[in-house]
């Protein structure tokens, strides 16, 4: 066997605007982590090993074989490291819903930096901030100048920042999805560049409930339903994003009688996950005669969805066709 063939894979992991769940998901592969360690060296993983940005800066270009990057991009530092890791990695994988489609941090695109800072540092009832201090990129102290990375107005996906080779969606990706990706890498069976590593089917295709095309008259939240019946949640009036979401998770939320909230991202060939779900919902709501409805009746229908952006774009606002609120 040639020296090249026996060389261990060189891996890196990084988190940007992330909750840390994707990092834990890597550990959730349990004892299989030992197989990964047998096959690979981990060159950079800030959450688990003591490596510094300088170590990455000192690497040769493409020295990292695969970089798993989780989290969206909302600060100058995250953008800088995304660009650095892109340069140092042969393959860059957007790992988890935040890196792939912006994720839950991407919901901040309904606000701007000032509004986010006002809520986080000024208006929060649990705060004690009498001097109204908010983070600044530069602060002079007697010892010198302290700096912080700039916080952007808009949250971006990884591929709105750098070129991405593969996508592994999920919030977080499941251990099976991670091992499928690792297997494809190790066996050199990666799909074409730009692919989502996952099935082409939707969550509905993996769901234990059958859809019967039954129309509904009203929308309910899970807590408003006395008893969840053993049938499609959408047909019980509960918004379930299964029809608009890529499968691969074995419809795990449905196994717990909870609706899919869409973390797998849009189904293949879908331009906008939220728009697709709104269209699916409109067809099941039986509003064919909407042109005959009064404005009041339409508004009553719309008002049933308590949080439209958080419902239809929970994980994908930055990658949606309309990806932020314009604030003047
Ligand atoms: S995809 Fe989910 S688990 Fe991963 S960092 Fe984002 S919020 Fe956390
Ligand atoms: S809409 Fe939800 S509950 Fe109904 S089949 Fe699809 S995934 Fe299952
Ligand atoms: S059912 Fe939906 S929300 Fe739940 S894990 Fe699967 S894709 Fe994510």
mmCIF file of C-alpha atoms and ligand atoms in Angstrom:
data_model
loop_
_atom_site.group_PDB
_atom_site.id
_atom_site.type_symbol
_atom_site.label_atom_id
_atom_site.label_comp_id
_atom_site.label_asym_id
_atom_site.label_seq_id
_atom_site.Cartn_x
_atom_site.Cartn_y
_atom_site.Cartn_z
ATOM 1 C CA UNK A 1 0.000 0.000 0.000
ATOM 2 C CA UNK A 2 1.392 3.394 -0.910
ATOM 3 C CA UNK A 3 2.266 5.886 1.781
ATOM 4 C CA UNK A 4 -0.526 8.156 0.462
ATOM 5 C CA UNK A 5 -3.160 5.416 0.980
ATOM 6 C CA UNK A 6 -2.212 4.756 4.596
ATOM 7 C CA UNK A 7 -2.169 8.442 5.538
ATOM 8 C CA UNK A 8 -4.829 9.330 8.097
ATOM 9 C CA UNK A 9 -7.493 11.851 7.137
ATOM 10 C CA UNK A 10 -6.797 15.313 8.519
ATOM 11 C CA UNK A 11 -10.001 16.750 10.001
ATOM 12 C CA UNK A 12 -11.079 20.055 11.507
ATOM 13 C CA UNK A 13 -14.257 21.145 13.301
ATOM 14 C CA UNK A 14 -15.365 24.700 13.922
ATOM 15 C CA UNK A 15 -18.370 26.512 15.390
ATOM 16 C CA UNK A 16 -19.479 29.972 14.397
ATOM 17 C CA UNK A 17 -22.928 31.365 15.434
ATOM 18 C CA UNK A 18 -23.941 28.075 16.981
ATOM 19 C CA UNK A 19 -25.587 26.707 20.114
ATOM 20 C CA UNK A 20 -22.979 23.981 20.570
ATOM 21 C CA UNK A 21 -25.482 21.217 19.779
ATOM 22 C CA UNK A 22 -23.668 20.290 16.584
ATOM 23 C CA UNK A 23 -20.451 19.803 18.562
ATOM 24 C CA UNK A 24 -22.307 17.505 20.983
ATOM 25 C CA UNK A 25 -23.794 15.651 18.006
ATOM 26 C CA UNK A 26 -20.275 14.667 16.937
ATOM 27 C CA UNK A 27 -19.766 13.099 20.377
ATOM 28 C CA UNK A 28 -23.205 11.433 20.116
ATOM 29 C CA UNK A 29 -21.791 8.960 17.617
ATOM 30 C CA UNK A 30 -20.638 7.230 20.862
ATOM 31 C CA UNK A 31 -18.029 4.517 20.479
ATOM 32 C CA UNK A 32 -17.892 5.110 16.724
ATOM 33 C CA UNK A 33 -15.796 8.176 17.583
ATOM 34 C CA UNK A 34 -12.991 5.636 18.206
ATOM 35 C CA UNK A 35 -13.305 4.444 14.586
ATOM 36 C CA UNK A 36 -13.090 8.047 13.458
ATOM 37 C CA UNK A 37 -9.980 8.594 15.581
ATOM 38 C CA UNK A 38 -8.429 5.442 14.055
ATOM 39 C CA UNK A 39 -9.030 6.843 10.604
ATOM 40 C CA UNK A 40 -8.339 10.484 11.191
ATOM 41 C CA UNK A 41 -6.249 13.075 13.002
ATOM 42 C CA UNK A 42 -8.148 16.082 14.317
ATOM 43 C CA UNK A 43 -6.036 19.149 13.582
ATOM 44 C CA UNK A 44 -8.395 21.826 14.895
ATOM 45 C CA UNK A 45 -11.453 21.596 17.170
ATOM 46 C CA UNK A 46 -11.666 24.597 19.515
ATOM 47 C CA UNK A 47 -14.412 23.085 21.678
ATOM 48 C CA UNK A 48 -12.439 19.923 22.438
ATOM 49 C CA UNK A 49 -8.717 20.422 21.894
ATOM 50 C CA UNK A 50 -6.348 23.268 22.663
ATOM 51 C CA UNK A 51 -5.514 24.599 19.250
ATOM 52 C CA UNK A 52 -5.282 28.268 18.337
ATOM 53 C CA UNK A 53 -6.177 30.302 15.251
ATOM 54 C CA UNK A 54 -2.415 30.763 14.795
ATOM 55 C CA UNK A 55 -2.063 26.988 14.353
ATOM 56 C CA UNK A 56 -4.514 27.167 11.455
ATOM 57 C CA UNK A 57 -2.814 30.244 9.985
ATOM 58 C CA UNK A 58 0.474 28.306 10.012
ATOM 59 C CA UNK A 59 -0.999 25.336 8.096
ATOM 60 C CA UNK A 60 -0.333 24.871 4.393
ATOM 61 C CA UNK A 61 -3.259 25.517 2.047
ATOM 62 C CA UNK A 62 -5.433 22.376 1.742
ATOM 63 C CA UNK A 63 -3.625 20.728 4.674
ATOM 64 C CA UNK A 64 -6.998 19.878 6.252
ATOM 65 C CA UNK A 65 -8.764 17.172 4.224
ATOM 66 C CA UNK A 66 -12.253 17.862 5.558
ATOM 67 C CA UNK A 67 -13.517 20.707 7.699
ATOM 68 C CA UNK A 68 -16.923 20.298 9.368
ATOM 69 C CA UNK A 69 -18.164 23.845 9.954
ATOM 70 C CA UNK A 70 -21.250 24.439 12.085
ATOM 71 C CA UNK A 71 -23.015 27.689 12.890
ATOM 72 C CA UNK A 72 -24.050 30.629 10.771
ATOM 73 C CA UNK A 73 -22.004 33.770 10.141
ATOM 74 C CA UNK A 74 -22.884 36.904 12.079
ATOM 75 C CA UNK A 75 -19.579 38.404 13.191
ATOM 76 C CA UNK A 76 -16.363 39.606 11.603
ATOM 77 C CA UNK A 77 -14.429 36.881 13.455
ATOM 78 C CA UNK A 78 -16.673 34.095 12.144
ATOM 79 C CA UNK A 79 -16.327 35.405 8.605
ATOM 80 C CA UNK A 80 -12.541 35.591 8.970
ATOM 81 C CA UNK A 81 -12.263 32.014 10.281
ATOM 82 C CA UNK A 82 -14.639 30.707 7.599
ATOM 83 C CA UNK A 83 -12.358 32.234 4.950
ATOM 84 C CA UNK A 84 -9.241 30.910 6.686
ATOM 85 C CA UNK A 85 -10.629 27.365 7.010
ATOM 86 C CA UNK A 86 -11.817 27.459 3.400
ATOM 87 C CA UNK A 87 -8.251 28.194 2.314
ATOM 88 C CA UNK A 88 -6.751 25.481 4.500
ATOM 89 C CA UNK A 89 -9.318 22.738 3.675
ATOM 90 C CA UNK A 90 -9.708 20.514 0.622
ATOM 91 C CA UNK A 91 -13.382 19.983 1.430
ATOM 92 C CA UNK A 92 -15.556 22.289 3.491
ATOM 93 C CA UNK A 93 -18.794 20.779 4.811
ATOM 94 C CA UNK A 94 -21.614 23.015 6.072
ATOM 95 C CA UNK A 95 -22.579 20.969 9.128
ATOM 96 C CA UNK A 96 -26.020 21.483 10.672
ATOM 97 C CA UNK A 97 -28.961 23.737 9.911
ATOM 98 C CA UNK A 98 -27.208 26.950 11.037
ATOM 99 C CA UNK A 99 -24.322 26.575 8.593
ATOM 100 C CA UNK A 100 -26.540 25.171 5.817
ATOM 101 C CA UNK A 101 -29.520 27.544 5.910
ATOM 102 C CA UNK A 102 -28.816 30.044 8.707
ATOM 103 C CA UNK A 103 -30.649 28.076 11.407
ATOM 104 C CA UNK A 104 -32.298 29.516 14.471
ATOM 105 C CA UNK A 105 -29.723 32.363 14.822
ATOM 106 C CA UNK A 106 -30.891 33.403 11.340
ATOM 107 C CA UNK A 107 -34.261 34.436 12.769
ATOM 108 C CA UNK A 108 -32.390 37.550 13.945
ATOM 109 C CA UNK A 109 -32.765 38.751 10.352
ATOM 110 C CA UNK A 110 -36.164 40.120 11.354
ATOM 111 C CA UNK A 111 -34.174 42.684 13.363
ATOM 112 C CA UNK A 112 -30.920 44.602 12.975
ATOM 113 C CA UNK A 113 -27.848 44.869 15.170
ATOM 114 C CA UNK A 114 -29.226 47.762 17.227
ATOM 115 C CA UNK A 115 -32.490 45.957 17.945
ATOM 116 C CA UNK A 116 -30.633 42.744 18.890
ATOM 117 C CA UNK A 117 -28.308 44.673 21.221
ATOM 118 C CA UNK A 118 -31.232 46.614 22.758
ATOM 119 C CA UNK A 119 -32.953 43.339 23.689
ATOM 120 C CA UNK A 120 -29.801 41.581 24.845
ATOM 121 C CA UNK A 121 -28.068 44.400 26.742
ATOM 122 C CA UNK A 122 -30.600 47.148 27.539
ATOM 123 C CA UNK A 123 -34.247 46.090 27.669
ATOM 124 C CA UNK A 124 -34.032 42.634 29.182
ATOM 125 C CA UNK A 125 -35.756 42.641 32.611
ATOM 126 C CA UNK A 126 -33.135 40.328 34.113
ATOM 127 C CA UNK A 127 -30.279 42.764 33.306
ATOM 128 C CA UNK A 128 -28.395 45.007 35.696
ATOM 129 C CA UNK A 129 -26.715 47.488 33.325
ATOM 130 C CA UNK A 130 -27.179 51.006 34.815
ATOM 131 C CA UNK A 131 -24.458 52.509 32.587
ATOM 132 C CA UNK A 132 -26.207 51.133 29.474
ATOM 133 C CA UNK A 133 -23.025 49.507 28.221
ATOM 134 C CA UNK A 134 -23.254 47.654 24.900
ATOM 135 C CA UNK A 135 -20.372 45.854 23.166
ATOM 136 C CA UNK A 136 -18.150 48.060 20.978
ATOM 137 C CA UNK A 137 -15.515 47.012 18.472
ATOM 138 C CA UNK A 138 -12.931 49.187 20.200
ATOM 139 C CA UNK A 139 -12.660 50.366 23.822
ATOM 140 C CA UNK A 140 -9.791 52.395 25.264
ATOM 141 C CA UNK A 141 -8.639 51.398 28.749
ATOM 142 C CA UNK A 142 -5.561 52.665 30.585
ATOM 143 C CA UNK A 143 -3.625 49.577 29.521
ATOM 144 C CA UNK A 144 -4.394 50.128 25.824
ATOM 145 C CA UNK A 145 -7.232 49.374 23.402
ATOM 146 C CA UNK A 146 -9.533 46.372 23.735
ATOM 147 C CA UNK A 147 -11.162 45.101 20.554
ATOM 148 C CA UNK A 148 -14.144 42.908 19.747
ATOM 149 C CA UNK A 149 -15.181 41.572 16.332
ATOM 150 C CA UNK A 150 -17.896 43.543 14.563
ATOM 151 C CA UNK A 151 -21.401 42.130 14.918
ATOM 152 C CA UNK A 152 -23.217 42.229 11.575
ATOM 153 C CA UNK A 153 -26.772 43.402 10.905
ATOM 154 C CA UNK A 154 -27.527 40.296 8.866
ATOM 155 C CA UNK A 155 -26.938 36.604 9.649
ATOM 156 C CA UNK A 156 -25.542 34.672 6.682
ATOM 157 C CA UNK A 157 -25.251 31.018 5.761
ATOM 158 C CA UNK A 158 -21.789 29.530 5.297
ATOM 159 C CA UNK A 159 -22.157 29.448 1.512
ATOM 160 C CA UNK A 160 -23.129 33.133 1.444
ATOM 161 C CA UNK A 161 -19.633 33.693 2.852
ATOM 162 C CA UNK A 162 -17.331 31.105 1.236
ATOM 163 C CA UNK A 163 -17.513 28.302 -1.309
ATOM 164 C CA UNK A 164 -18.973 25.146 0.289
ATOM 165 C CA UNK A 165 -18.398 21.609 -1.000
ATOM 166 C CA UNK A 166 -21.104 19.629 0.826
ATOM 167 C CA UNK A 167 -24.082 20.172 3.092
ATOM 168 C CA UNK A 168 -25.162 18.066 6.068
ATOM 169 C CA UNK A 169 -28.440 19.540 7.399
ATOM 170 C CA UNK A 170 -30.235 18.865 10.691
ATOM 171 C CA UNK A 171 -30.443 20.590 14.048
ATOM 172 C CA UNK A 172 -28.193 18.876 14.764
ATOM 173 C CA UNK A 173 -27.462 16.152 12.171
ATOM 174 C CA UNK A 174 -28.236 12.738 13.659
ATOM 175 C CA UNK A 175 -25.446 10.256 14.486
ATOM 176 C CA UNK A 176 -26.565 8.134 11.504
ATOM 177 C CA UNK A 177 -26.352 11.131 9.173
ATOM 178 C CA UNK A 178 -22.877 11.940 10.517
ATOM 179 C CA UNK A 179 -21.663 8.366 10.079
ATOM 180 C CA UNK A 180 -23.117 8.252 6.546
ATOM 181 C CA UNK A 181 -21.078 11.350 5.718
ATOM 182 C CA UNK A 182 -17.934 9.968 7.383
ATOM 183 C CA UNK A 183 -18.425 6.646 5.504
ATOM 184 C CA UNK A 184 -18.762 8.452 2.164
ATOM 185 C CA UNK A 185 -15.587 10.419 2.890
ATOM 186 C CA UNK A 186 -13.545 7.400 4.024
ATOM 187 C CA UNK A 187 -14.679 5.249 1.089
ATOM 188 C CA UNK A 188 -14.190 8.130 -1.317
ATOM 189 C CA UNK A 189 -17.835 7.910 -2.364
ATOM 190 C CA UNK A 190 -18.774 11.537 -1.929
ATOM 191 C CA UNK A 191 -21.565 12.776 -4.211
ATOM 192 C CA UNK A 192 -20.926 15.615 -6.708
ATOM 193 C CA UNK A 193 -19.717 18.900 -5.232
ATOM 194 C CA UNK A 194 -22.556 21.033 -3.937
ATOM 195 C CA UNK A 195 -24.681 18.041 -2.881
ATOM 196 C CA UNK A 196 -26.622 17.660 0.322
ATOM 197 C CA UNK A 197 -25.424 14.430 1.966
ATOM 198 C CA UNK A 198 -28.870 12.987 2.588
ATOM 199 C CA UNK A 199 -31.812 11.282 0.934
ATOM 200 C CA UNK A 200 -33.902 12.846 -1.824
ATOM 201 C CA UNK A 201 -37.164 12.174 0.010
ATOM 202 C CA UNK A 202 -39.168 14.349 2.391
ATOM 203 C CA UNK A 203 -39.873 13.809 6.080
ATOM 204 C CA UNK A 204 -43.430 12.747 5.102
ATOM 205 C CA UNK A 205 -41.884 9.836 3.161
ATOM 206 C CA UNK A 206 -40.224 8.618 6.371
ATOM 207 C CA UNK A 207 -43.160 9.363 8.677
ATOM 208 C CA UNK A 208 -45.200 6.592 10.289
ATOM 209 C CA UNK A 209 -48.423 8.563 9.797
ATOM 210 C CA UNK A 210 -50.322 8.338 6.551
ATOM 211 C CA UNK A 211 -51.647 11.422 4.792
ATOM 212 C CA UNK A 212 -55.172 11.125 3.474
ATOM 213 C CA UNK A 213 -55.589 14.577 1.874
ATOM 214 C CA UNK A 214 -58.228 15.462 4.462
ATOM 215 C CA UNK A 215 -59.086 19.178 4.583
ATOM 216 C CA UNK A 216 -58.910 21.093 7.866
ATOM 217 C CA UNK A 217 -60.852 24.113 9.051
ATOM 218 C CA UNK A 218 -58.566 25.471 11.742
ATOM 219 C CA UNK A 219 -54.944 25.495 12.844
ATOM 220 C CA UNK A 220 -54.019 24.487 16.373
ATOM 221 C CA UNK A 221 -50.848 24.462 18.422
ATOM 222 C CA UNK A 222 -49.832 21.131 19.953
ATOM 223 C CA UNK A 223 -50.871 22.157 23.471
ATOM 224 C CA UNK A 224 -54.373 23.018 22.217
ATOM 225 C CA UNK A 225 -55.038 19.444 21.099
ATOM 226 C CA UNK A 226 -56.465 17.299 23.904
ATOM 227 C CA UNK A 227 -55.317 13.992 22.488
ATOM 228 C CA UNK A 228 -52.962 13.509 19.547
ATOM 229 C CA UNK A 229 -54.522 10.872 17.311
ATOM 230 C CA UNK A 230 -52.531 8.255 15.443
ATOM 231 C CA UNK A 231 -52.734 10.063 12.106
ATOM 232 C CA UNK A 232 -50.993 12.821 10.150
ATOM 233 C CA UNK A 233 -50.596 15.839 12.421
ATOM 234 C CA UNK A 234 -51.319 18.285 9.624
ATOM 235 C CA UNK A 235 -54.707 16.646 9.199
ATOM 236 C CA UNK A 236 -55.301 17.211 12.934
ATOM 237 C CA UNK A 237 -54.731 20.928 12.371
ATOM 238 C CA UNK A 238 -51.143 21.013 13.681
ATOM 239 C CA UNK A 239 -48.639 22.679 11.358
ATOM 240 C CA UNK A 240 -46.045 20.040 10.466
ATOM 241 C CA UNK A 241 -43.291 20.987 8.021
ATOM 242 C CA UNK A 242 -42.810 17.373 6.870
ATOM 243 C CA UNK A 243 -44.008 18.005 3.282
ATOM 244 C CA UNK A 244 -41.485 20.828 2.805
ATOM 245 C CA UNK A 245 -38.514 19.267 4.632
ATOM 246 C CA UNK A 246 -35.789 16.911 3.440
ATOM 247 C CA UNK A 247 -35.802 13.548 5.234
ATOM 248 C CA UNK A 248 -32.835 11.663 6.606
ATOM 249 C CA UNK A 249 -33.746 11.895 10.297
ATOM 250 C CA UNK A 250 -36.229 8.965 10.162
ATOM 251 C CA UNK A 251 -38.980 11.454 11.069
ATOM 252 C CA UNK A 252 -37.829 11.276 14.662
ATOM 253 C CA UNK A 253 -40.010 14.153 15.943
ATOM 254 C CA UNK A 254 -43.116 12.381 14.640
ATOM 255 C CA UNK A 255 -42.146 9.282 16.628
ATOM 256 C CA UNK A 256 -42.629 11.489 19.693
ATOM 257 C CA UNK A 257 -45.961 12.831 18.359
ATOM 258 C CA UNK A 258 -44.358 16.220 17.774
ATOM 259 C CA UNK A 259 -44.546 17.999 14.416
ATOM 260 C CA UNK A 260 -41.563 18.426 12.141
ATOM 261 C CA UNK A 261 -40.328 22.006 12.496
ATOM 262 C CA UNK A 262 -38.162 21.801 9.394
ATOM 263 C CA UNK A 263 -34.551 21.353 10.560
ATOM 264 C CA UNK A 264 -33.679 19.143 7.578
ATOM 265 C CA UNK A 265 -33.970 22.162 5.286
ATOM 266 C CA UNK A 266 -35.914 22.369 2.033
ATOM 267 C CA UNK A 267 -36.755 19.288 0.001
ATOM 268 C CA UNK A 268 -34.613 18.765 -3.122
ATOM 269 C CA UNK A 269 -35.340 21.261 -5.928
ATOM 270 C CA UNK A 270 -37.342 23.477 -3.581
ATOM 271 C CA UNK A 271 -36.310 27.117 -3.776
ATOM 272 C CA UNK A 272 -37.892 28.216 -0.512
ATOM 273 C CA UNK A 273 -38.884 25.859 2.312
ATOM 274 C CA UNK A 274 -41.291 28.314 3.960
ATOM 275 C CA UNK A 275 -43.082 29.173 0.718
ATOM 276 C CA UNK A 276 -43.449 25.478 -0.076
ATOM 277 C CA UNK A 277 -44.997 24.832 3.336
ATOM 278 C CA UNK A 278 -47.355 27.807 3.059
ATOM 279 C CA UNK A 279 -48.520 26.420 -0.271
ATOM 280 C CA UNK A 280 -48.993 22.912 1.239
ATOM 281 C CA UNK A 281 -50.942 24.433 4.112
ATOM 282 C CA UNK A 282 -53.147 26.495 1.796
ATOM 283 C CA UNK A 283 -54.127 23.344 -0.091
ATOM 284 C CA UNK A 284 -55.069 21.428 3.058
ATOM 285 C CA UNK A 285 -56.897 24.402 4.598
ATOM 286 C CA UNK A 286 -59.438 24.192 1.808
ATOM 287 C CA UNK A 287 -59.376 27.861 0.857
ATOM 288 C CA UNK A 288 -60.093 27.362 -2.836
ATOM 289 C CA UNK A 289 -62.785 30.033 -2.560
ATOM 290 C CA UNK A 290 -60.477 32.590 -0.996
ATOM 291 C CA UNK A 291 -61.283 35.159 -3.697
ATOM 292 C CA UNK A 292 -64.793 35.219 -2.272
ATOM 293 C CA UNK A 293 -63.556 35.747 1.304
ATOM 294 C CA UNK A 294 -63.637 39.160 2.937
ATOM 295 C CA UNK A 295 -60.390 40.764 4.160
ATOM 296 C CA UNK A 296 -61.574 40.060 7.696
ATOM 297 C CA UNK A 297 -62.042 36.349 6.975
ATOM 298 C CA UNK A 298 -58.597 36.117 5.348
ATOM 299 C CA UNK A 299 -57.019 37.944 8.294
ATOM 300 C CA UNK A 300 -58.778 35.575 10.735
ATOM 301 C CA UNK A 301 -57.250 32.649 8.874
ATOM 302 C CA UNK A 302 -53.764 34.192 8.863
ATOM 303 C CA UNK A 303 -54.010 35.092 12.565
ATOM 304 C CA UNK A 304 -54.265 31.400 13.414
ATOM 305 C CA UNK A 305 -50.541 31.095 12.684
ATOM 306 C CA UNK A 306 -49.144 32.708 15.810
ATOM 307 C CA UNK A 307 -45.552 33.194 14.604
ATOM 308 C CA UNK A 308 -45.415 32.906 10.790
ATOM 309 C CA UNK A 309 -41.669 33.560 10.341
ATOM 310 C CA UNK A 310 -40.718 31.345 13.279
ATOM 311 C CA UNK A 311 -43.067 28.644 12.012
ATOM 312 C CA UNK A 312 -42.253 28.559 8.306
ATOM 313 C CA UNK A 313 -38.631 29.807 8.375
ATOM 314 C CA UNK A 314 -37.410 28.526 11.742
ATOM 315 C CA UNK A 315 -34.131 27.209 10.308
ATOM 316 C CA UNK A 316 -33.882 28.847 6.914
ATOM 317 C CA UNK A 317 -34.585 32.584 6.946
ATOM 318 C CA UNK A 318 -31.084 33.642 5.712
ATOM 319 C CA UNK A 319 -31.370 31.291 2.712
ATOM 320 C CA UNK A 320 -34.999 32.193 1.898
ATOM 321 C CA UNK A 321 -35.911 34.153 -1.227
ATOM 322 C CA UNK A 322 -36.775 37.098 1.046
ATOM 323 C CA UNK A 323 -34.095 36.657 3.659
ATOM 324 C CA UNK A 324 -34.416 39.621 5.967
ATOM 325 C CA UNK A 325 -36.730 42.383 7.101
ATOM 326 C CA UNK A 326 -35.800 45.766 5.657
ATOM 327 C CA UNK A 327 -35.381 48.204 8.552
ATOM 328 C CA UNK A 328 -34.981 51.868 7.708
HETATM 329 S S1 LIG B 1 -27.860 23.411 13.772
HETATM 330 FE FE1 LIG B 1 -29.005 23.302 15.708
HETATM 331 S S2 LIG B 1 -27.683 22.078 17.026
HETATM 332 FE FE2 LIG B 1 -26.406 22.829 15.339
HETATM 333 S S3 LIG B 1 -25.523 24.744 16.086
HETATM 334 FE FE3 LIG B 1 -27.393 25.252 14.965
HETATM 335 S S4 LIG B 1 -28.960 25.386 16.578
HETATM 336 FE FE4 LIG B 1 -27.253 24.245 17.439
HETATM 337 S S1 LIG B 2 -47.278 16.225 7.495
HETATM 338 FE FE1 LIG B 2 -46.099 15.591 9.285
HETATM 339 S S2 LIG B 2 -47.409 14.133 10.360
HETATM 340 FE FE2 LIG B 2 -48.204 14.335 8.271
HETATM 341 S S3 LIG B 2 -47.216 12.679 7.114
HETATM 342 FE FE3 LIG B 2 -45.956 14.524 6.859
HETATM 343 S S4 LIG B 2 -44.425 14.371 8.464
HETATM 344 FE FE4 LIG B 2 -46.066 12.956 9.007
HETATM 345 S S1 LIG B 3 -38.719 15.539 11.983
HETATM 346 FE FE1 LIG B 3 -38.219 17.543 11.123
HETATM 347 S S2 LIG B 3 -37.609 18.825 12.874
HETATM 348 FE FE2 LIG B 3 -37.578 16.668 13.541
HETATM 349 S S3 LIG B 3 -35.449 16.011 13.236
HETATM 350 FE FE3 LIG B 3 -36.578 15.479 11.369
HETATM 351 S S4 LIG B 3 -36.308 17.229 9.965
HETATM 352 FE FE4 LIG B 3 -35.750 17.913 12.037
#
